[in-house]
Amino acid sequence: MVAEPEVPEDREPEDQEPAGESGEPETPGGLVRPQQPKLPPGPAPEDRRPPSEETRSAFTAPAGVEPPEAVEEDQPTSEFALPPGAAPEAPPEQEGSAFAPPSTYSARHSPPAFTPAQGLPTVRLTKEAPWQDRMRTMLRMPVGERPVPEAVQKPEEGGPAVPRVLDLTLRIGELLLAGGEGAEDVEAAMFAISRSYGLDRCEPTVTFTLLSITYQPSLVDDPVTANRTVRRRGTDYTRLAAVYRLVHDISTPETGVSLEDAYRRLAEMRRNRHPYPGWALTAAGGLLAGSASVLVGGDVLVFLAAAISAMLGDRLAWLCAGRGLPEFYQFVAAAMPPAAMGVALVLSPLDVRASAVITGGLFALIPGRALVAGVQDGLTGFYITAAARLLEVGYLIVGIVIGVLTVLYLGVTLGAVLTPETAVQAVERPLTQLLAAMGLSLCFAVLLQQERETVWLVTLNGGVAWTVYGALANTADVEPVAATAAAAGLVGLFGQMLSRYHFASALPYVTAAIGPLLPGSATYFGLLAIAQGDLNAGLASLSKASALALAIAIGVNLGGETARLFIGVPGGAAPSGEPRRAAKRTRGF
């Protein structure tokens, strides 16, 4: 037999572990190690380790005794807890909800994603298309479907300066909205600027007086929101064109425009004076009224009377503006001199068409620009802004009505015989009236402070509008509303073509060209009938004027949408990729 090795009494086995209930040593994880050879009996060495938990606890159950079951009251449960073995009920499906999953759908066993057989279309926006079309397409996409922005402009060190980019975006949007641009185009410009400087998750919002933009860096970061209020509005299409050029340069990769350069150019736009002095604007207003009077059958004397009265009304309106009176009272004051001139000519022994004088003065006051912008906002889905613009148009027209009716009532009291006459005589003097229509558009362009190189283009566009209207209304006997809509549609089409060619706004090429189509005659005849006590005839004539104004606005918008739909980009590069989506739907389909 082999003798077991002796262990010195003064040494403790190093691999000795406390035994468990089965007599086998346990590891800290609960695994049983193989039993070590037993040591011979002898005096136990001094144990320097602290006593085990079992030796110190008086509540430890002895070996071989099972621990008692816990009392039910010691483990309280909620009275809303399901009993053992009961399955939870599925939530009831929402009736009529388009977001409720079908009954056969299982989120646990569903595939990770659905891929159509033809694959997923790649969202790609062509760089040859104007930035307006690209940004409108982006705005009408859901946030999750928008492509990642490309680095158009080099960001500053450490990433884009979010507060400065948002401030620049709001300042540019303010200039566009104050200049009469539509809400959709303002949002597109703001979105183009923010994406060009590297801000991806941006949502611009435009109303009639408030601009807001929100930037969210990620789904877990807090969003940053900034807003700006538009308190003053001014008509300066030269500044509007300069802002469009700035937005185009910022959104073009080949043109490097840093934030400092953009702020510098923006400050220069604000400091620049208007291209035409005040006396030129007053003269343009007089020539506009004179051309409009010739357009409705006036002669040289009527032209001079309408021009003088319109210039007096313009100076009176400037005087009211200098005293701080609201725009409503400025229109009331500006409408009085043409009406007073017409009443004075009726009371005089001269044989002139006094109605043409009053009609010419009304042409210079009708807010066609705000009307077109309001209807355009409504057609593109910006109903709050459209309602505010149309309300503004309503207030201005009421001011004109008050000014003209005050003078007409006074004239009727003095015995002036005012009779409605034929509004348009295009068949008798087509060439003269065509020249008058082009002169009216030219003067309107000067009043809108357009760039001088665009004045002759809008003058030709106005001549085209009057030619189409005269051919349809006087030669083909088409209803005036339909003829006006067709002529305005061509104006919008040609204006959109010119704006796409120059990568600029369409307003400078459209607003002045619709001047010859404005319903000045219908407005005057309605006011005259009301002044003479024939309320039904007056309301019917004013309703016709409203229908003509809406036909102009809808025709301009339809012509612009037609140009975007069928006409490619200059140079033969047709836009490809994701098309522009329609405006938001409100009927649920």
PDB file of N, CA, C and O in Angstrom, residues 100-135:
ATOM      1  N   ALA A 100     -54.888  51.371 -38.221  1.00  0.00           N
ATOM      2  CA  ALA A 100     -54.963  50.117 -37.480  1.00  0.00           C
ATOM      3  C   ALA A 100     -54.433  48.978 -38.343  1.00  0.00           C
ATOM      4  O   ALA A 100     -54.788  48.865 -39.514  1.00  0.00           O
ATOM      5  N   PRO A 101     -53.535  48.126 -37.822  1.00  0.00           N
ATOM      6  CA  PRO A 101     -53.014  47.014 -38.624  1.00  0.00           C
ATOM      7  C   PRO A 101     -54.099  45.981 -38.859  1.00  0.00           C
ATOM      8  O   PRO A 101     -55.034  45.830 -38.077  1.00  0.00           O
ATOM      9  N   PRO A 102     -54.017  45.206 -39.944  1.00  0.00           N
ATOM     10  CA  PRO A 102     -55.009  44.160 -40.203  1.00  0.00           C
ATOM     11  C   PRO A 102     -54.918  43.044 -39.168  1.00  0.00           C
ATOM     12  O   PRO A 102     -53.905  42.875 -38.482  1.00  0.00           O
ATOM     13  N   SER A 103     -55.988  42.271 -39.082  1.00  0.00           N
ATOM     14  CA  SER A 103     -56.044  41.205 -38.070  1.00  0.00           C
ATOM     15  C   SER A 103     -55.053  40.095 -38.347  1.00  0.00           C
ATOM     16  O   SER A 103     -54.640  39.370 -37.443  1.00  0.00           O
ATOM     17  N   THR A 104     -54.636  39.915 -39.595  1.00  0.00           N
ATOM     18  CA  THR A 104     -53.683  38.854 -39.942  1.00  0.00           C
ATOM     19  C   THR A 104     -52.236  39.274 -39.788  1.00  0.00           C
ATOM     20  O   THR A 104     -51.336  38.499 -40.080  1.00  0.00           O
ATOM     21  N   TYR A 105     -52.012  40.513 -39.339  1.00  0.00           N
ATOM     22  CA  TYR A 105     -50.645  41.014 -39.243  1.00  0.00           C
ATOM     23  C   TYR A 105     -50.079  40.681 -37.870  1.00  0.00           C
ATOM     24  O   TYR A 105     -50.755  40.816 -36.852  1.00  0.00           O
ATOM     25  N   SER A 106     -48.831  40.237 -37.830  1.00  0.00           N
ATOM     26  CA  SER A 106     -48.124  39.943 -36.595  1.00  0.00           C
ATOM     27  C   SER A 106     -46.794  40.671 -36.636  1.00  0.00           C
ATOM     28  O   SER A 106     -45.977  40.442 -37.530  1.00  0.00           O
ATOM     29  N   ALA A 107     -46.599  41.554 -35.674  1.00  0.00           N
ATOM     30  CA  ALA A 107     -45.356  42.322 -35.654  1.00  0.00           C
ATOM     31  C   ALA A 107     -44.156  41.440 -35.352  1.00  0.00           C
ATOM     32  O   ALA A 107     -43.033  41.714 -35.796  1.00  0.00           O
ATOM     33  N   ARG A 108     -44.360  40.324 -34.592  1.00  0.00           N
ATOM     34  CA  ARG A 108     -43.236  39.463 -34.226  1.00  0.00           C
ATOM     35  C   ARG A 108     -42.741  38.651 -35.416  1.00  0.00           C
ATOM     36  O   ARG A 108     -41.540  38.438 -35.583  1.00  0.00           O
ATOM     37  N   HIS A 109     -43.665  38.200 -36.266  1.00  0.00           N
ATOM     38  CA  HIS A 109     -43.293  37.329 -37.377  1.00  0.00           C
ATOM     39  C   HIS A 109     -43.272  38.063 -38.710  1.00  0.00           C
ATOM     40  O   HIS A 109     -43.194  37.425 -39.759  1.00  0.00           O
ATOM     41  N   SER A 110     -43.362  39.387 -38.686  1.00  0.00           N
ATOM     42  CA  SER A 110     -43.365  40.125 -39.941  1.00  0.00           C
ATOM     43  C   SER A 110     -41.940  40.305 -40.445  1.00  0.00           C
ATOM     44  O   SER A 110     -40.983  40.303 -39.666  1.00  0.00           O
ATOM     45  N   PRO A 111     -41.771  40.453 -41.751  1.00  0.00           N
ATOM     46  CA  PRO A 111     -40.424  40.716 -42.284  1.00  0.00           C
ATOM     47  C   PRO A 111     -39.940  42.085 -41.849  1.00  0.00           C
ATOM     48  O   PRO A 111     -40.739  42.955 -41.476  1.00  0.00           O
ATOM     49  N   PRO A 112     -38.643  42.322 -41.859  1.00  0.00           N
ATOM     50  CA  PRO A 112     -38.121  43.617 -41.404  1.00  0.00           C
ATOM     51  C   PRO A 112     -38.600  44.795 -42.243  1.00  0.00           C
ATOM     52  O   PRO A 112     -38.749  45.892 -41.763  1.00  0.00           O
ATOM     53  N   ALA A 113     -38.837  44.602 -43.519  1.00  0.00           N
ATOM     54  CA  ALA A 113     -39.297  45.691 -44.383  1.00  0.00           C
ATOM     55  C   ALA A 113     -39.936  45.078 -45.608  1.00  0.00           C
ATOM     56  O   ALA A 113     -39.657  43.931 -45.965  1.00  0.00           O
ATOM     57  N   PHE A 114     -40.790  45.877 -46.251  1.00  0.00           N
ATOM     58  CA  PHE A 114     -41.445  45.429 -47.475  1.00  0.00           C
ATOM     59  C   PHE A 114     -40.748  46.065 -48.659  1.00  0.00           C
ATOM     60  O   PHE A 114     -40.588  47.286 -48.733  1.00  0.00           O
ATOM     61  N   THR A 115     -40.338  45.276 -49.581  1.00  0.00           N
ATOM     62  CA  THR A 115     -39.679  45.749 -50.780  1.00  0.00           C
ATOM     63  C   THR A 115     -40.517  45.344 -51.977  1.00  0.00           C
ATOM     64  O   THR A 115     -40.749  44.146 -52.183  1.00  0.00           O
ATOM     65  N   PRO A 116     -41.006  46.272 -52.766  1.00  0.00           N
ATOM     66  CA  PRO A 116     -41.788  45.892 -53.945  1.00  0.00           C
ATOM     67  C   PRO A 116     -40.953  45.088 -54.928  1.00  0.00           C
ATOM     68  O   PRO A 116     -39.720  45.072 -54.870  1.00  0.00           O
ATOM     69  N   ALA A 117     -41.655  44.424 -55.832  1.00  0.00           N
ATOM     70  CA  ALA A 117     -40.951  43.585 -56.808  1.00  0.00           C
ATOM     71  C   ALA A 117     -40.061  44.413 -57.712  1.00  0.00           C
ATOM     72  O   ALA A 117     -38.983  43.970 -58.119  1.00  0.00           O
ATOM     73  N   GLN A 118     -40.516  45.601 -58.047  1.00  0.00           N
ATOM     74  CA  GLN A 118     -39.714  46.452 -58.918  1.00  0.00           C
ATOM     75  C   GLN A 118     -38.662  47.255 -58.175  1.00  0.00           C
ATOM     76  O   GLN A 118     -37.928  48.029 -58.776  1.00  0.00           O
ATOM     77  N   GLY A 119     -38.607  47.100 -56.840  1.00  0.00           N
ATOM     78  CA  GLY A 119     -37.615  47.808 -56.049  1.00  0.00           C
ATOM     79  C   GLY A 119     -38.137  49.162 -55.588  1.00  0.00           C
ATOM     80  O   GLY A 119     -39.203  49.630 -55.991  1.00  0.00           O
ATOM     81  N   LEU A 120     -37.375  49.786 -54.704  1.00  0.00           N
ATOM     82  CA  LEU A 120     -37.739  51.100 -54.175  1.00  0.00           C
ATOM     83  C   LEU A 120     -37.186  52.187 -55.087  1.00  0.00           C
ATOM     84  O   LEU A 120     -36.008  52.148 -55.477  1.00  0.00           O
ATOM     85  N   PRO A 121     -38.013  53.194 -55.444  1.00  0.00           N
ATOM     86  CA  PRO A 121     -37.490  54.266 -56.302  1.00  0.00           C
ATOM     87  C   PRO A 121     -36.490  55.130 -55.551  1.00  0.00           C
ATOM     88  O   PRO A 121     -36.676  55.451 -54.386  1.00  0.00           O
ATOM     89  N   THR A 122     -35.449  55.502 -56.220  1.00  0.00           N
ATOM     90  CA  THR A 122     -34.429  56.362 -55.624  1.00  0.00           C
ATOM     91  C   THR A 122     -34.847  57.812 -55.747  1.00  0.00           C
ATOM     92  O   THR A 122     -35.188  58.288 -56.837  1.00  0.00           O
ATOM     93  N   VAL A 123     -34.858  58.506 -54.629  1.00  0.00           N
ATOM     94  CA  VAL A 123     -35.207  59.919 -54.634  1.00  0.00           C
ATOM     95  C   VAL A 123     -33.996  60.704 -55.097  1.00  0.00           C
ATOM     96  O   VAL A 123     -32.970  60.758 -54.422  1.00  0.00           O
ATOM     97  N   ARG A 124     -34.118  61.280 -56.264  1.00  0.00           N
ATOM     98  CA  ARG A 124     -32.998  62.011 -56.837  1.00  0.00           C
ATOM     99  C   ARG A 124     -33.526  63.297 -57.450  1.00  0.00           C
ATOM    100  O   ARG A 124     -34.454  63.296 -58.255  1.00  0.00           O
ATOM    101  N   LEU A 125     -32.968  64.395 -57.037  1.00  0.00           N
ATOM    102  CA  LEU A 125     -33.380  65.702 -57.524  1.00  0.00           C
ATOM    103  C   LEU A 125     -32.318  66.230 -58.464  1.00  0.00           C
ATOM    104  O   LEU A 125     -31.144  66.348 -58.099  1.00  0.00           O
ATOM    105  N   THR A 126     -32.735  66.531 -59.687  1.00  0.00           N
ATOM    106  CA  THR A 126     -31.770  67.000 -60.663  1.00  0.00           C
ATOM    107  C   THR A 126     -31.245  68.378 -60.279  1.00  0.00           C
ATOM    108  O   THR A 126     -31.971  69.208 -59.741  1.00  0.00           O
ATOM    109  N   LYS A 127     -29.983  68.594 -60.541  1.00  0.00           N
ATOM    110  CA  LYS A 127     -29.375  69.874 -60.225  1.00  0.00           C
ATOM    111  C   LYS A 127     -29.626  70.906 -61.321  1.00  0.00           C
ATOM    112  O   LYS A 127     -29.390  72.087 -61.121  1.00  0.00           O
ATOM    113  N   GLU A 128     -30.097  70.452 -62.512  1.00  0.00           N
ATOM    114  CA  GLU A 128     -30.362  71.395 -63.592  1.00  0.00           C
ATOM    115  C   GLU A 128     -31.667  72.147 -63.390  1.00  0.00           C
ATOM    116  O   GLU A 128     -31.887  73.188 -63.992  1.00  0.00           O
ATOM    117  N   ALA A 129     -32.572  71.605 -62.572  1.00  0.00           N
ATOM    118  CA  ALA A 129     -33.857  72.270 -62.346  1.00  0.00           C
ATOM    119  C   ALA A 129     -33.659  73.493 -61.465  1.00  0.00           C
ATOM    120  O   ALA A 129     -32.731  73.560 -60.659  1.00  0.00           O
ATOM    121  N   PRO A 130     -34.518  74.502 -61.603  1.00  0.00           N
ATOM    122  CA  PRO A 130     -34.416  75.666 -60.720  1.00  0.00           C
ATOM    123  C   PRO A 130     -34.605  75.268 -59.263  1.00  0.00           C
ATOM    124  O   PRO A 130     -35.284  74.295 -58.951  1.00  0.00           O
ATOM    125  N   TRP A 131     -33.990  76.041 -58.388  1.00  0.00           N
ATOM    126  CA  TRP A 131     -34.060  75.687 -56.967  1.00  0.00           C
ATOM    127  C   TRP A 131     -35.491  75.772 -56.457  1.00  0.00           C
ATOM    128  O   TRP A 131     -35.853  75.068 -55.501  1.00  0.00           O
ATOM    129  N   GLN A 132     -36.346  76.597 -57.086  1.00  0.00           N
ATOM    130  CA  GLN A 132     -37.733  76.655 -56.634  1.00  0.00           C
ATOM    131  C   GLN A 132     -38.417  75.302 -56.795  1.00  0.00           C
ATOM    132  O   GLN A 132     -39.103  74.825 -55.891  1.00  0.00           O
ATOM    133  N   ASP A 133     -38.224  74.651 -57.969  1.00  0.00           N
ATOM    134  CA  ASP A 133     -38.861  73.358 -58.206  1.00  0.00           C
ATOM    135  C   ASP A 133     -38.293  72.292 -57.284  1.00  0.00           C
ATOM    136  O   ASP A 133     -39.022  71.453 -56.755  1.00  0.00           O
ATOM    137  N   ARG A 134     -36.977  72.305 -57.076  1.00  0.00           N
ATOM    138  CA  ARG A 134     -36.373  71.283 -56.214  1.00  0.00           C
ATOM    139  C   ARG A 134     -36.842  71.434 -54.773  1.00  0.00           C
ATOM    140  O   ARG A 134     -37.149  70.445 -54.103  1.00  0.00           O
ATOM    141  N   MET A 135     -36.923  72.657 -54.291  1.00  0.00           N
ATOM    142  CA  MET A 135     -37.316  72.848 -52.898  1.00  0.00           C
ATOM    143  C   MET A 135     -38.810  72.614 -52.697  1.00  0.00           C
ATOM    144  O   MET A 135     -39.226  72.147 -51.642  1.00  0.00           O
TER     145      MET A 135
END
